[in-house]
Amino acid sequence: MKISDILKNEKPSISFEVFPPKADTGIESVRQAVEKIAELSPSFMSVTYGAGGGTSRYTLDIARDIEKRFGIPMLTHLTCVSSTRETVGEMIKKITDAGIENVMALRGDLTPELTESDRSGWDYHHAVDLVRQLRESGTDFCIGGACYPEIHPESADRREDILHLKEKVDAGCDFLTTQMFFDNNLLYSFLYKIREAGIAVPIVPGIMPITNARQVERAIKLSGSFMPQRFKSIVDRFGGDDASMLQAGVAYATDQIIDLYANGINHVHVYSMNKPQVAAGIVSNLSHILGK
Ligand code: FAD
């Protein structure tokens, strides 16, 4: 099933993101975690893809396996930075052969080495190049793209960020998923600006439950997200105790999701980070709202 069809549903719904193991040895524990998350019957699940290849081969294996066994529509991520059109073309064929209908088209992060290297000969410079290739591949994927309520760190300003986002959507994105954010007002303001710029595709807010204090620094470094004082106080008070922080982090994420639903957003994607207890905690908190 295509995610664009799932997003037409006007009832509150939820989906979860998982990631493949970083080393081959981790595959079994990842599979177990992913299965437990699938048992919560989300509307769909996404599986991330390493920018440099690595263990990305498990991305498709996990997506195919979960879709087949649980009947959950899967969104497989695909990055293009430092790849060739040939290797990406092969991956597109594998995704098609696996029967996966949804692809998240991403550039991937530029590592310091990539940033410093000569990029003139690269086949891909931006995600829009991959979106175009997917559209030209003769397949009928539902294509997602990434967007950034607090602006992508490489963008000079909001105007430039939205200009390139519009270009990506016009190239063929069916929906956009946001980078994590911890203050819903940032999302509402972003939505207003992109709608004004003529971007009309569904926007799926991405919510990251922060469930241990160590994650906070990593999350801010990765996303550059603004941490509201209310959230900082939670980390200050409960960060020293993992069980308390888990409970508080799940509650904070739940609160964000309820506010999004209350403001007319029907679908929310949760970066569940292969943590079934986090995904289950959120679903349990929303059981009546989600009708589960
Ligand atoms: P782009 O859309 O190419 O944007 C990157 C920057 O380039 C932006 O500043 C944009 O404004 C600018 N830009 C775009 N087009 C042009 C143009 N034509 N000319 C000049 N500038 C331009 N990373 C992974 O490695 N694996 C994953 O699975 C993964 N999943 C993600 C899922 C989501 C929802 C999000 C938000 C991010 C994800 N990432 C993932 C991280 C992502 O790869 C990085 O944020 C990356 O730096 C940008 O990817 P993008 O697809 O948004 O790139």
PDB file of C-alpha atoms in Angstrom, residues 11-250:
ATOM      1  CA  LYS A  11      -8.295   9.622  11.747  1.00  0.00           C
ATOM      2  CA  PRO A  12      -5.225   9.998  13.994  1.00  0.00           C
ATOM      3  CA  SER A  13      -2.591   7.444  13.028  1.00  0.00           C
ATOM      4  CA  ILE A  14       1.018   6.651  13.826  1.00  0.00           C
ATOM      5  CA  SER A  15       4.048   5.065  12.166  1.00  0.00           C
ATOM      6  CA  PHE A  16       7.509   4.079  13.408  1.00  0.00           C
ATOM      7  CA  GLU A  17      11.050   4.294  12.111  1.00  0.00           C
ATOM      8  CA  VAL A  18      13.657   1.616  12.683  1.00  0.00           C
ATOM      9  CA  PHE A  19      17.270   1.310  11.587  1.00  0.00           C
ATOM     10  CA  PRO A  20      19.372  -1.624  10.365  1.00  0.00           C
ATOM     11  CA  PRO A  21      22.272  -2.948  12.492  1.00  0.00           C
ATOM     12  CA  LYS A  22      25.588  -1.097  12.266  1.00  0.00           C
ATOM     13  CA  ALA A  23      27.465  -4.429  12.091  1.00  0.00           C
ATOM     14  CA  ASP A  24      26.428  -7.832  10.769  1.00  0.00           C
ATOM     15  CA  THR A  25      26.478  -9.249  14.301  1.00  0.00           C
ATOM     16  CA  GLY A  26      23.601  -6.999  15.384  1.00  0.00           C
ATOM     17  CA  ILE A  27      21.032  -8.293  12.922  1.00  0.00           C
ATOM     18  CA  GLU A  28      19.278 -10.724  15.279  1.00  0.00           C
ATOM     19  CA  SER A  29      18.668  -8.221  18.079  1.00  0.00           C
ATOM     20  CA  VAL A  30      17.502  -5.630  15.528  1.00  0.00           C
ATOM     21  CA  ARG A  31      15.093  -8.125  13.984  1.00  0.00           C
ATOM     22  CA  GLN A  32      13.598  -8.913  17.406  1.00  0.00           C
ATOM     23  CA  ALA A  33      13.149  -5.234  18.247  1.00  0.00           C
ATOM     24  CA  VAL A  34      11.632  -4.460  14.845  1.00  0.00           C
ATOM     25  CA  GLU A  35       9.180  -7.355  15.150  1.00  0.00           C
ATOM     26  CA  LYS A  36       7.999  -6.120  18.550  1.00  0.00           C
ATOM     27  CA  ILE A  37       7.403  -2.686  17.053  1.00  0.00           C
ATOM     28  CA  ALA A  38       5.541  -4.257  14.106  1.00  0.00           C
ATOM     29  CA  GLU A  39       3.277  -6.093  16.572  1.00  0.00           C
ATOM     30  CA  LEU A  40       1.908  -2.675  17.583  1.00  0.00           C
ATOM     31  CA  SER A  41       0.302  -2.484  14.087  1.00  0.00           C
ATOM     32  CA  PRO A  42       1.470   0.975  13.021  1.00  0.00           C
ATOM     33  CA  SER A  43       0.046   2.402   9.758  1.00  0.00           C
ATOM     34  CA  PHE A  44       3.468   1.952   8.192  1.00  0.00           C
ATOM     35  CA  MET A  45       7.128   1.574   9.172  1.00  0.00           C
ATOM     36  CA  SER A  46      10.270   3.077   7.702  1.00  0.00           C
ATOM     37  CA  VAL A  47      13.771   1.598   7.635  1.00  0.00           C
ATOM     38  CA  THR A  48      16.753   3.940   7.396  1.00  0.00           C
ATOM     39  CA  TYR A  49      19.700   3.539   5.021  1.00  0.00           C
ATOM     40  CA  GLY A  50      23.368   4.304   5.693  1.00  0.00           C
ATOM     41  CA  ALA A  51      24.702   7.151   3.571  1.00  0.00           C
ATOM     42  CA  GLY A  52      27.895   5.313   2.747  1.00  0.00           C
ATOM     43  CA  GLY A  53      26.381   1.871   2.068  1.00  0.00           C
ATOM     44  CA  GLY A  54      27.731  -0.203   4.999  1.00  0.00           C
ATOM     45  CA  THR A  55      25.096  -2.512   6.386  1.00  0.00           C
ATOM     46  CA  SER A  56      22.415  -0.839   4.275  1.00  0.00           C
ATOM     47  CA  ARG A  57      21.808  -4.156   2.608  1.00  0.00           C
ATOM     48  CA  TYR A  58      19.746  -5.027   5.675  1.00  0.00           C
ATOM     49  CA  THR A  59      17.439  -2.075   5.006  1.00  0.00           C
ATOM     50  CA  LEU A  60      15.666  -3.873   2.220  1.00  0.00           C
ATOM     51  CA  ASP A  61      15.805  -7.281   3.952  1.00  0.00           C
ATOM     52  CA  ILE A  62      14.066  -5.856   7.028  1.00  0.00           C
ATOM     53  CA  ALA A  63      11.483  -3.949   4.984  1.00  0.00           C
ATOM     54  CA  ARG A  64      10.629  -6.970   2.828  1.00  0.00           C
ATOM     55  CA  ASP A  65      10.443  -9.291   5.831  1.00  0.00           C
ATOM     56  CA  ILE A  66       8.154  -7.078   7.920  1.00  0.00           C
ATOM     57  CA  GLU A  67       5.836  -6.296   5.003  1.00  0.00           C
ATOM     58  CA  LYS A  68       5.513  -9.981   4.165  1.00  0.00           C
ATOM     59  CA  ARG A  69       5.037 -11.285   7.701  1.00  0.00           C
ATOM     60  CA  PHE A  70       3.026  -8.499   9.295  1.00  0.00           C
ATOM     61  CA  GLY A  71       1.338  -6.962   6.237  1.00  0.00           C
ATOM     62  CA  ILE A  72       2.578  -3.524   7.316  1.00  0.00           C
ATOM     63  CA  PRO A  73       3.301  -1.139   4.417  1.00  0.00           C
ATOM     64  CA  MET A  74       7.015  -0.351   4.437  1.00  0.00           C
ATOM     65  CA  LEU A  75       8.960   2.750   3.488  1.00  0.00           C
ATOM     66  CA  THR A  76      12.535   1.991   2.557  1.00  0.00           C
ATOM     67  CA  HIS A  77      15.031   4.852   2.765  1.00  0.00           C
ATOM     68  CA  LEU A  78      17.586   5.305  -0.006  1.00  0.00           C
ATOM     69  CA  THR A  79      20.518   7.730   0.020  1.00  0.00           C
ATOM     70  CA  CYS A  80      22.548   8.812  -2.998  1.00  0.00           C
ATOM     71  CA  VAL A  81      25.494  10.852  -1.741  1.00  0.00           C
ATOM     72  CA  SER A  82      28.795   9.544  -3.138  1.00  0.00           C
ATOM     73  CA  SER A  83      26.961   6.733  -4.986  1.00  0.00           C
ATOM     74  CA  THR A  84      26.933   6.156  -8.718  1.00  0.00           C
ATOM     75  CA  ARG A  85      23.793   6.142 -10.869  1.00  0.00           C
ATOM     76  CA  GLU A  86      24.582   2.516 -11.640  1.00  0.00           C
ATOM     77  CA  THR A  87      24.619   1.307  -8.010  1.00  0.00           C
ATOM     78  CA  VAL A  88      21.523   3.333  -7.172  1.00  0.00           C
ATOM     79  CA  GLY A  89      19.840   1.943 -10.303  1.00  0.00           C
ATOM     80  CA  GLU A  90      20.596  -1.592  -9.063  1.00  0.00           C
ATOM     81  CA  MET A  91      19.110  -0.739  -5.666  1.00  0.00           C
ATOM     82  CA  ILE A  92      15.963   0.650  -7.307  1.00  0.00           C
ATOM     83  CA  LYS A  93      15.582  -2.640  -9.151  1.00  0.00           C
ATOM     84  CA  LYS A  94      15.996  -4.635  -5.920  1.00  0.00           C
ATOM     85  CA  ILE A  95      13.368  -2.495  -4.167  1.00  0.00           C
ATOM     86  CA  THR A  96      10.975  -3.028  -7.082  1.00  0.00           C
ATOM     87  CA  ASP A  97      11.622  -6.789  -7.086  1.00  0.00           C
ATOM     88  CA  ALA A  98      10.963  -6.891  -3.325  1.00  0.00           C
ATOM     89  CA  GLY A  99       7.497  -5.440  -3.945  1.00  0.00           C
ATOM     90  CA  ILE A 100       8.151  -2.353  -1.790  1.00  0.00           C
ATOM     91  CA  GLU A 101       6.035   0.558  -3.022  1.00  0.00           C
ATOM     92  CA  ASN A 102       7.409   3.415  -0.898  1.00  0.00           C
ATOM     93  CA  VAL A 103      10.857   5.010  -1.082  1.00  0.00           C
ATOM     94  CA  MET A 104      12.259   7.861   1.013  1.00  0.00           C
ATOM     95  CA  ALA A 105      14.638   9.679  -1.339  1.00  0.00           C
ATOM     96  CA  LEU A 106      17.528  11.247   0.567  1.00  0.00           C
ATOM     97  CA  ARG A 107      20.870  12.752  -0.178  1.00  0.00           C
ATOM     98  CA  GLY A 108      22.521  11.494   3.025  1.00  0.00           C
ATOM     99  CA  ASP A 109      24.777  13.481   5.324  1.00  0.00           C
ATOM    100  CA  LEU A 110      28.077  14.826   4.076  1.00  0.00           C
ATOM    101  CA  THR A 111      30.831  13.461   6.304  1.00  0.00           C
ATOM    102  CA  PRO A 112      33.841  15.775   6.833  1.00  0.00           C
ATOM    103  CA  GLU A 113      35.802  13.682   4.279  1.00  0.00           C
ATOM    104  CA  LEU A 114      33.017  14.018   1.715  1.00  0.00           C
ATOM    105  CA  THR A 115      32.720  17.746   2.339  1.00  0.00           C
ATOM    106  CA  GLU A 116      36.418  18.209   1.685  1.00  0.00           C
ATOM    107  CA  SER A 117      36.585  15.947  -1.368  1.00  0.00           C
ATOM    108  CA  ASP A 118      36.285  17.076  -4.992  1.00  0.00           C
ATOM    109  CA  ARG A 119      32.555  16.790  -5.665  1.00  0.00           C
ATOM    110  CA  SER A 120      32.607  17.938  -9.273  1.00  0.00           C
ATOM    111  CA  GLY A 121      32.451  14.410 -10.685  1.00  0.00           C
ATOM    112  CA  TRP A 122      29.679  13.128  -8.432  1.00  0.00           C
ATOM    113  CA  ASP A 123      26.535  11.677  -9.968  1.00  0.00           C
ATOM    114  CA  TYR A 124      24.381  13.151  -7.193  1.00  0.00           C
ATOM    115  CA  HIS A 125      24.596  16.493  -5.456  1.00  0.00           C
ATOM    116  CA  HIS A 126      21.168  16.704  -3.877  1.00  0.00           C
ATOM    117  CA  ALA A 127      18.189  14.488  -3.099  1.00  0.00           C
ATOM    118  CA  VAL A 128      16.321  16.073  -6.010  1.00  0.00           C
ATOM    119  CA  ASP A 129      18.678  14.177  -8.381  1.00  0.00           C
ATOM    120  CA  LEU A 130      17.541  10.896  -6.817  1.00  0.00           C
ATOM    121  CA  VAL A 131      13.859  11.889  -6.901  1.00  0.00           C
ATOM    122  CA  ARG A 132      14.217  12.559 -10.644  1.00  0.00           C
ATOM    123  CA  GLN A 133      15.948   9.209 -11.210  1.00  0.00           C
ATOM    124  CA  LEU A 134      13.205   7.376  -9.304  1.00  0.00           C
ATOM    125  CA  ARG A 135      10.537   9.122 -11.361  1.00  0.00           C
ATOM    126  CA  GLU A 136      12.377   8.357 -14.608  1.00  0.00           C
ATOM    127  CA  SER A 137      12.960   4.696 -13.672  1.00  0.00           C
ATOM    128  CA  GLY A 138       9.608   3.631 -15.063  1.00  0.00           C
ATOM    129  CA  THR A 139       8.463   2.488 -11.618  1.00  0.00           C
ATOM    130  CA  ASP A 140       5.452   3.769  -9.738  1.00  0.00           C
ATOM    131  CA  PHE A 141       6.904   4.415  -6.274  1.00  0.00           C
ATOM    132  CA  CYS A 142       5.279   6.622  -3.705  1.00  0.00           C
ATOM    133  CA  ILE A 143       8.234   8.929  -2.989  1.00  0.00           C
ATOM    134  CA  GLY A 144       8.955  10.713   0.275  1.00  0.00           C
ATOM    135  CA  GLY A 145      11.490  13.467   0.918  1.00  0.00           C
ATOM    136  CA  ALA A 146      12.973  15.065   4.028  1.00  0.00           C
ATOM    137  CA  CYS A 147      12.208  18.578   5.224  1.00  0.00           C
ATOM    138  CA  TYR A 148      13.491  20.733   8.051  1.00  0.00           C
ATOM    139  CA  PRO A 149      11.200  22.941  10.177  1.00  0.00           C
ATOM    140  CA  GLU A 150      14.330  24.592  11.619  1.00  0.00           C
ATOM    141  CA  ILE A 151      16.104  24.819   8.217  1.00  0.00           C
ATOM    142  CA  HIS A 152      18.708  22.341   6.953  1.00  0.00           C
ATOM    143  CA  PRO A 153      22.100  23.252   8.493  1.00  0.00           C
ATOM    144  CA  GLU A 154      23.626  23.774   5.022  1.00  0.00           C
ATOM    145  CA  SER A 155      20.950  26.238   3.884  1.00  0.00           C
ATOM    146  CA  ALA A 156      21.922  29.909   3.989  1.00  0.00           C
ATOM    147  CA  ASP A 157      18.444  30.973   5.065  1.00  0.00           C
ATOM    148  CA  ARG A 158      14.780  29.977   5.177  1.00  0.00           C
ATOM    149  CA  ARG A 159      14.037  31.356   1.696  1.00  0.00           C
ATOM    150  CA  GLU A 160      16.769  29.233   0.086  1.00  0.00           C
ATOM    151  CA  ASP A 161      15.735  26.172   2.103  1.00  0.00           C
ATOM    152  CA  ILE A 162      12.115  26.394   0.960  1.00  0.00           C
ATOM    153  CA  LEU A 163      13.114  27.150  -2.635  1.00  0.00           C
ATOM    154  CA  HIS A 164      15.092  23.894  -2.860  1.00  0.00           C
ATOM    155  CA  LEU A 165      12.377  22.002  -1.024  1.00  0.00           C
ATOM    156  CA  LYS A 166       9.839  23.146  -3.608  1.00  0.00           C
ATOM    157  CA  GLU A 167      12.194  22.022  -6.375  1.00  0.00           C
ATOM    158  CA  LYS A 168      12.390  18.563  -4.740  1.00  0.00           C
ATOM    159  CA  VAL A 169       8.619  18.288  -4.390  1.00  0.00           C
ATOM    160  CA  ASP A 170       8.050  19.461  -7.969  1.00  0.00           C
ATOM    161  CA  ALA A 171      10.488  16.748  -9.122  1.00  0.00           C
ATOM    162  CA  GLY A 172       8.099  14.124  -7.737  1.00  0.00           C
ATOM    163  CA  CYS A 173       7.813  13.813  -3.940  1.00  0.00           C
ATOM    164  CA  ASP A 174       4.407  12.600  -2.809  1.00  0.00           C
ATOM    165  CA  PHE A 175       4.946  13.558   0.823  1.00  0.00           C
ATOM    166  CA  LEU A 176       7.585  15.006   3.146  1.00  0.00           C
ATOM    167  CA  THR A 177       8.688  13.848   6.583  1.00  0.00           C
ATOM    168  CA  THR A 178      10.177  16.385   8.950  1.00  0.00           C
ATOM    169  CA  GLN A 179      13.376  16.357  10.890  1.00  0.00           C
ATOM    170  CA  MET A 180      12.769  15.966  14.643  1.00  0.00           C
ATOM    171  CA  PHE A 181      11.619  19.052  16.539  1.00  0.00           C
ATOM    172  CA  PHE A 182      10.768  19.578  20.204  1.00  0.00           C
ATOM    173  CA  ASP A 183       8.578  22.659  19.979  1.00  0.00           C
ATOM    174  CA  ASN A 184       5.418  22.212  17.905  1.00  0.00           C
ATOM    175  CA  ASN A 185       5.173  25.946  17.233  1.00  0.00           C
ATOM    176  CA  LEU A 186       8.237  25.596  14.995  1.00  0.00           C
ATOM    177  CA  LEU A 187       6.339  23.067  12.892  1.00  0.00           C
ATOM    178  CA  TYR A 188       3.186  25.197  12.676  1.00  0.00           C
ATOM    179  CA  SER A 189       5.211  28.200  11.538  1.00  0.00           C
ATOM    180  CA  PHE A 190       7.068  26.039   8.973  1.00  0.00           C
ATOM    181  CA  LEU A 191       3.784  24.647   7.627  1.00  0.00           C
ATOM    182  CA  TYR A 192       2.443  28.138   7.145  1.00  0.00           C
ATOM    183  CA  LYS A 193       5.551  29.201   5.209  1.00  0.00           C
ATOM    184  CA  ILE A 194       5.752  26.182   2.917  1.00  0.00           C
ATOM    185  CA  ARG A 195       2.033  26.269   2.102  1.00  0.00           C
ATOM    186  CA  GLU A 196       2.498  29.933   1.227  1.00  0.00           C
ATOM    187  CA  ALA A 197       5.370  28.909  -1.069  1.00  0.00           C
ATOM    188  CA  GLY A 198       3.030  26.525  -2.915  1.00  0.00           C
ATOM    189  CA  ILE A 199       4.199  23.214  -1.390  1.00  0.00           C
ATOM    190  CA  ALA A 200       0.955  21.289  -1.092  1.00  0.00           C
ATOM    191  CA  VAL A 201       1.994  17.653  -0.442  1.00  0.00           C
ATOM    192  CA  PRO A 202       1.203  16.051   2.956  1.00  0.00           C
ATOM    193  CA  ILE A 203       3.748  16.797   5.687  1.00  0.00           C
ATOM    194  CA  VAL A 204       4.429  14.033   8.198  1.00  0.00           C
ATOM    195  CA  PRO A 205       5.861  15.389  11.464  1.00  0.00           C
ATOM    196  CA  GLY A 206       8.742  13.286  12.800  1.00  0.00           C
ATOM    197  CA  ILE A 207       8.808  12.994  16.591  1.00  0.00           C
ATOM    198  CA  MET A 208      11.892  11.778  18.437  1.00  0.00           C
ATOM    199  CA  PRO A 209      11.212  10.554  21.982  1.00  0.00           C
ATOM    200  CA  ILE A 210      14.305  11.397  24.014  1.00  0.00           C
ATOM    201  CA  THR A 211      14.532   8.654  26.584  1.00  0.00           C
ATOM    202  CA  ASN A 212      17.998   9.048  28.029  1.00  0.00           C
ATOM    203  CA  ALA A 213      20.143  12.066  28.790  1.00  0.00           C
ATOM    204  CA  ARG A 214      22.987  10.904  26.520  1.00  0.00           C
ATOM    205  CA  GLN A 215      20.642  11.044  23.536  1.00  0.00           C
ATOM    206  CA  VAL A 216      20.022  14.760  24.047  1.00  0.00           C
ATOM    207  CA  GLU A 217      23.479  15.919  23.018  1.00  0.00           C
ATOM    208  CA  ARG A 218      23.543  13.532  20.045  1.00  0.00           C
ATOM    209  CA  ALA A 219      20.092  14.653  18.887  1.00  0.00           C
ATOM    210  CA  ILE A 220      20.982  18.336  19.043  1.00  0.00           C
ATOM    211  CA  LYS A 221      24.297  17.744  17.256  1.00  0.00           C
ATOM    212  CA  LEU A 222      22.617  15.744  14.493  1.00  0.00           C
ATOM    213  CA  SER A 223      19.596  17.936  13.931  1.00  0.00           C
ATOM    214  CA  GLY A 224      20.503  21.333  15.357  1.00  0.00           C
ATOM    215  CA  SER A 225      17.047  21.265  16.968  1.00  0.00           C
ATOM    216  CA  PHE A 226      15.981  23.858  19.478  1.00  0.00           C
ATOM    217  CA  MET A 227      15.417  22.427  22.972  1.00  0.00           C
ATOM    218  CA  PRO A 228      12.639  24.268  24.817  1.00  0.00           C
ATOM    219  CA  GLN A 229      13.333  25.126  28.472  1.00  0.00           C
ATOM    220  CA  ARG A 230      10.477  22.815  29.480  1.00  0.00           C
ATOM    221  CA  PHE A 231      12.297  19.890  27.912  1.00  0.00           C
ATOM    222  CA  LYS A 232      15.685  20.898  29.350  1.00  0.00           C
ATOM    223  CA  SER A 233      14.121  20.939  32.830  1.00  0.00           C
ATOM    224  CA  ILE A 234      12.877  17.389  32.328  1.00  0.00           C
ATOM    225  CA  VAL A 235      16.363  16.220  31.351  1.00  0.00           C
ATOM    226  CA  ASP A 236      17.921  18.112  34.288  1.00  0.00           C
ATOM    227  CA  ARG A 237      15.490  16.548  36.741  1.00  0.00           C
ATOM    228  CA  PHE A 238      15.229  12.984  35.425  1.00  0.00           C
ATOM    229  CA  GLY A 239      18.308  12.511  33.181  1.00  0.00           C
ATOM    230  CA  GLY A 240      20.268  10.817  35.968  1.00  0.00           C
ATOM    231  CA  ASP A 241      17.855   7.914  36.218  1.00  0.00           C
ATOM    232  CA  ASP A 242      17.205   5.896  33.039  1.00  0.00           C
ATOM    233  CA  ALA A 243      13.790   4.531  34.070  1.00  0.00           C
ATOM    234  CA  SER A 244      12.493   7.988  35.053  1.00  0.00           C
ATOM    235  CA  MET A 245      13.900   9.595  31.910  1.00  0.00           C
ATOM    236  CA  LEU A 246      12.264   6.907  29.751  1.00  0.00           C
ATOM    237  CA  GLN A 247       8.904   7.641  31.357  1.00  0.00           C
ATOM    238  CA  ALA A 248       9.337  11.419  31.069  1.00  0.00           C
ATOM    239  CA  GLY A 249      10.619  11.227  27.454  1.00  0.00           C
ATOM    240  CA  VAL A 250       7.680   9.069  26.353  1.00  0.00           C
TER     241      VAL A 250
END
